Structures are given as structure tokens and as C-alpha cells.
PDB file of C-alpha atoms in Angstrom:
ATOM      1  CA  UNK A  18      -2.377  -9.763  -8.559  1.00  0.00           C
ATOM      2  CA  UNK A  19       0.243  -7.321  -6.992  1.00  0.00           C
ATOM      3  CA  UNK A  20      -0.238  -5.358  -4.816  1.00  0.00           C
ATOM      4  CA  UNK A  21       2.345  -1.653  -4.408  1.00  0.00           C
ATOM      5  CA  UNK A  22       2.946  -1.749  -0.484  1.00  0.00           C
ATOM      6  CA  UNK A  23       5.386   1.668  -1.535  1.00  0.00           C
ATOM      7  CA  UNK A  24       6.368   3.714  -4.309  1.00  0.00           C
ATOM      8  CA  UNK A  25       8.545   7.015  -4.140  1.00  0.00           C
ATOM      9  CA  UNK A  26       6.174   8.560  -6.486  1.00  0.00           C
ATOM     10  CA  UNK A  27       3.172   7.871  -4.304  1.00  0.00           C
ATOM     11  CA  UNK A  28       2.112  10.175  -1.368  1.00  0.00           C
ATOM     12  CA  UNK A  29       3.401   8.886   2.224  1.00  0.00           C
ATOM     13  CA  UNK A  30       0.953   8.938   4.645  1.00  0.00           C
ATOM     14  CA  UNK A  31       1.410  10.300   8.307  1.00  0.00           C
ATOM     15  CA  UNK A  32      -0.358  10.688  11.091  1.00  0.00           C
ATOM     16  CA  UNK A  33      -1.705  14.125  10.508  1.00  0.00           C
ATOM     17  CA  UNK A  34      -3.544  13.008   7.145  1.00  0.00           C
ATOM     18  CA  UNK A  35      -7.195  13.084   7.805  1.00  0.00           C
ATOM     19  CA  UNK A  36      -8.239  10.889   4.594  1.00  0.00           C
ATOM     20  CA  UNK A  37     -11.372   8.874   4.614  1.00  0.00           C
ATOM     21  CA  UNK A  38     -12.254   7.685   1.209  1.00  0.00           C
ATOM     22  CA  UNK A  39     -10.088   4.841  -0.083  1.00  0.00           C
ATOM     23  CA  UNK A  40     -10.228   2.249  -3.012  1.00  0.00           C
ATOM     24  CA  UNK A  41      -7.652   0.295  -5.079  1.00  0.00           C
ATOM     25  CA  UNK A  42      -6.511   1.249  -8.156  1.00  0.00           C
ATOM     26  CA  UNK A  43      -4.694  -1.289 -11.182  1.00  0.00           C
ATOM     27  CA  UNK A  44      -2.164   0.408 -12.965  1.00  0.00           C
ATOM     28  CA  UNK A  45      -1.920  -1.726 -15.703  1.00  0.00           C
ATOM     29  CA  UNK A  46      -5.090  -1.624 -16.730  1.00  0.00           C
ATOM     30  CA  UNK A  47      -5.195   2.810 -15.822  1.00  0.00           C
ATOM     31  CA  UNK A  48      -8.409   2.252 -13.763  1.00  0.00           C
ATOM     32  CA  UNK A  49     -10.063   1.627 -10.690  1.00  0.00           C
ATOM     33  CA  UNK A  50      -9.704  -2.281  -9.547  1.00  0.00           C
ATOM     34  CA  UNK A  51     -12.862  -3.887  -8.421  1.00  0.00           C
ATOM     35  CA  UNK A  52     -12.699  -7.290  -7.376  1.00  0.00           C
ATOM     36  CA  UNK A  53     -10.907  -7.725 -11.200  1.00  0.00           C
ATOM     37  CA  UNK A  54     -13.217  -6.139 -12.854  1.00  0.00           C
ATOM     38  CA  UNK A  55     -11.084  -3.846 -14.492  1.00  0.00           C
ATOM     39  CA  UNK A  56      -9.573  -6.108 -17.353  1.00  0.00           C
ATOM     40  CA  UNK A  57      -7.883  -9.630 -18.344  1.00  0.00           C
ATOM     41  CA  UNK A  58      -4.370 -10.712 -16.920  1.00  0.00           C
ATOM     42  CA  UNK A  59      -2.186  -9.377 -14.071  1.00  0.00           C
ATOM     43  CA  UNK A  60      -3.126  -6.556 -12.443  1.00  0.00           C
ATOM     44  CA  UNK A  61      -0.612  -4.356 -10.098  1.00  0.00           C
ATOM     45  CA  UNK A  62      -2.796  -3.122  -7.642  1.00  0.00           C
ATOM     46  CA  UNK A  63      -2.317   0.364  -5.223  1.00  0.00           C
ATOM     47  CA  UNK A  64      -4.064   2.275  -2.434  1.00  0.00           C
ATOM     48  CA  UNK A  65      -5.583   4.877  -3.846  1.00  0.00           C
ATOM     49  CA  UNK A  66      -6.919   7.999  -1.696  1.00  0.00           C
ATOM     50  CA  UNK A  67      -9.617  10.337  -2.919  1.00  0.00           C
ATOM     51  CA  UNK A  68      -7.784  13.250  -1.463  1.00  0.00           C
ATOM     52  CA  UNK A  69      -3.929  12.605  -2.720  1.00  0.00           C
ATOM     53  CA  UNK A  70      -4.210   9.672  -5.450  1.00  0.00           C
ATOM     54  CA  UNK A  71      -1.544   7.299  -5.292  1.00  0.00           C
ATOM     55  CA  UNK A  72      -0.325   6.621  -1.955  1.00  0.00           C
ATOM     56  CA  UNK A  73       1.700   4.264  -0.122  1.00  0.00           C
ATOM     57  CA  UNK A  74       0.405   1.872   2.623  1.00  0.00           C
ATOM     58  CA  UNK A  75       0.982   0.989   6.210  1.00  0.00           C
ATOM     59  CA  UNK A  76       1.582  -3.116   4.989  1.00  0.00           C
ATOM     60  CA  UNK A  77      -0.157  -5.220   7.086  1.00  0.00           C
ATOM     61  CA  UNK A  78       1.887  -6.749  10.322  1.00  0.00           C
ATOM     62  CA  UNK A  79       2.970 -10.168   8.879  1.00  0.00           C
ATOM     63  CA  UNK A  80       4.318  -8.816   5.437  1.00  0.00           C
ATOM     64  CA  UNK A  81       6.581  -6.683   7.811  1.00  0.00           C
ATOM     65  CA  UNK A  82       8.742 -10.170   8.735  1.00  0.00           C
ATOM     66  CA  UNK A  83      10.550  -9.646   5.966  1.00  0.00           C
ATOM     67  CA  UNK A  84      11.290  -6.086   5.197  1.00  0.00           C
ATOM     68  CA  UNK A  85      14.452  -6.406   3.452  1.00  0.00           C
ATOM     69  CA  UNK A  86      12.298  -8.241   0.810  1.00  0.00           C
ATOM     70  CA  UNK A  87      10.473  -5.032  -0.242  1.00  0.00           C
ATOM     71  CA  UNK A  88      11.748  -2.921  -3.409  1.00  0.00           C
ATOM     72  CA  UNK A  89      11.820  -0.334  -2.551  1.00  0.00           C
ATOM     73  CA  UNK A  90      12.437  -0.476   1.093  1.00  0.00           C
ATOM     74  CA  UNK A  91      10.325  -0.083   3.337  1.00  0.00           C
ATOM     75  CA  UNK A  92      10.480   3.437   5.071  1.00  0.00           C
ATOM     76  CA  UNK A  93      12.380   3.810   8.465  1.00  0.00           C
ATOM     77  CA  UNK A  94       8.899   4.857  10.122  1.00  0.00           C
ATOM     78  CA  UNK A  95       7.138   1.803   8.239  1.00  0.00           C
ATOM     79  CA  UNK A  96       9.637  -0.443   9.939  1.00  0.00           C
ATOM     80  CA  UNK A  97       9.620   1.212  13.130  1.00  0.00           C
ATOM     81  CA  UNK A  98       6.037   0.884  13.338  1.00  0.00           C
ATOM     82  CA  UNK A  99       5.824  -2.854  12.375  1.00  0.00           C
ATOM     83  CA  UNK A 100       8.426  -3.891  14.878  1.00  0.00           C
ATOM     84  CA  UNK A 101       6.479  -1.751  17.813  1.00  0.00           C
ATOM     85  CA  UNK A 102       3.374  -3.862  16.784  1.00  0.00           C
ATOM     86  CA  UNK A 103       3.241  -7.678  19.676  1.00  0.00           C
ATOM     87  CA  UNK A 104       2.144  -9.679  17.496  1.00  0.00           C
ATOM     88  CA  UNK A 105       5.372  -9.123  15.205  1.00  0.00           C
ATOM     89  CA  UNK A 106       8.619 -10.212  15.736  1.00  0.00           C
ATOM     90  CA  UNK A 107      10.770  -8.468  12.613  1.00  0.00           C
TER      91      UNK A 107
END
């Protein structure tokens, strides 16, 4: 399994998003991912948000010590945000 921290074609969350529902979604197999239900072989998982579909993640804390291993990048607030986080030193 893989799972899309950020795409460009996804929406980019902020702060002023008030979204409540979310889920994964497998784009390989073009349907909702439960627990790999949705089909044999690899699956390439992302967030998905009731309101705006497709959208890009805040990664968790520890993926961040290694940003420059992300394609694509991860986004100058993304960044920002892990390296204001204690518990991670990026």
C-alpha cells in the first residue's frame, strides 16, 4: 500500500476548512479503500473528504524527517508546520 501524502491536483487544506467526514480512497482500484477491501494487488491510497474529494494531508510528524524525500514536495506551510511540532527535529 501507498499512501498520497500530496498531489497538485488534490485540494490543500487550511485552517479555515471546516470538513468533518473523511475516508480513504484507492485510486487504482477507482473506489473507496476499506481495510483492502477494494480489490487484489497494490493499492495507492488518498485522503478523501466528503466535502472537496481528493485532498492532500497534513503527514504525520515522523514522515516529516525527511521532506526532501517527498515527490512532490512537501508544501512550504507543510514543512513549516512539521518543524514547529517538539517532538520533530527536521
Amino acid at each position: 500500500m501507498t499512501l498520497i501524502v500530496r498531489d497538485p491536483g488534490f485540494h490543500e487544506p487550511s485552517d479555515e476548512d471546516d470538513c468533518s467526514s473523511f475516508g480513504y480512497y484507492c485510486q487504482t482500484h477507482d473506489r473507496h479503500y476499506r481495510h483492502e477491501s477494494c480489490g487484489e494487488g497494490p493499492h495507492l491510497i488518498a485522503l478523501y473528504c466528503s466535502e472537496h474529494g481528493l485532498e492532500s494531508m497534513w503527514p504525520q510528524p515522523l514522515t516529516l524527517l525527511f521532506p526532501e524525500g517527498f515527490t512532490p514536495p512537501l508544501s512550504d506551510v507543510q514543512l513549516a508546520w512539521a518543524q514547529a511540532d517538539d517532538d520533530v527535529q527536521a
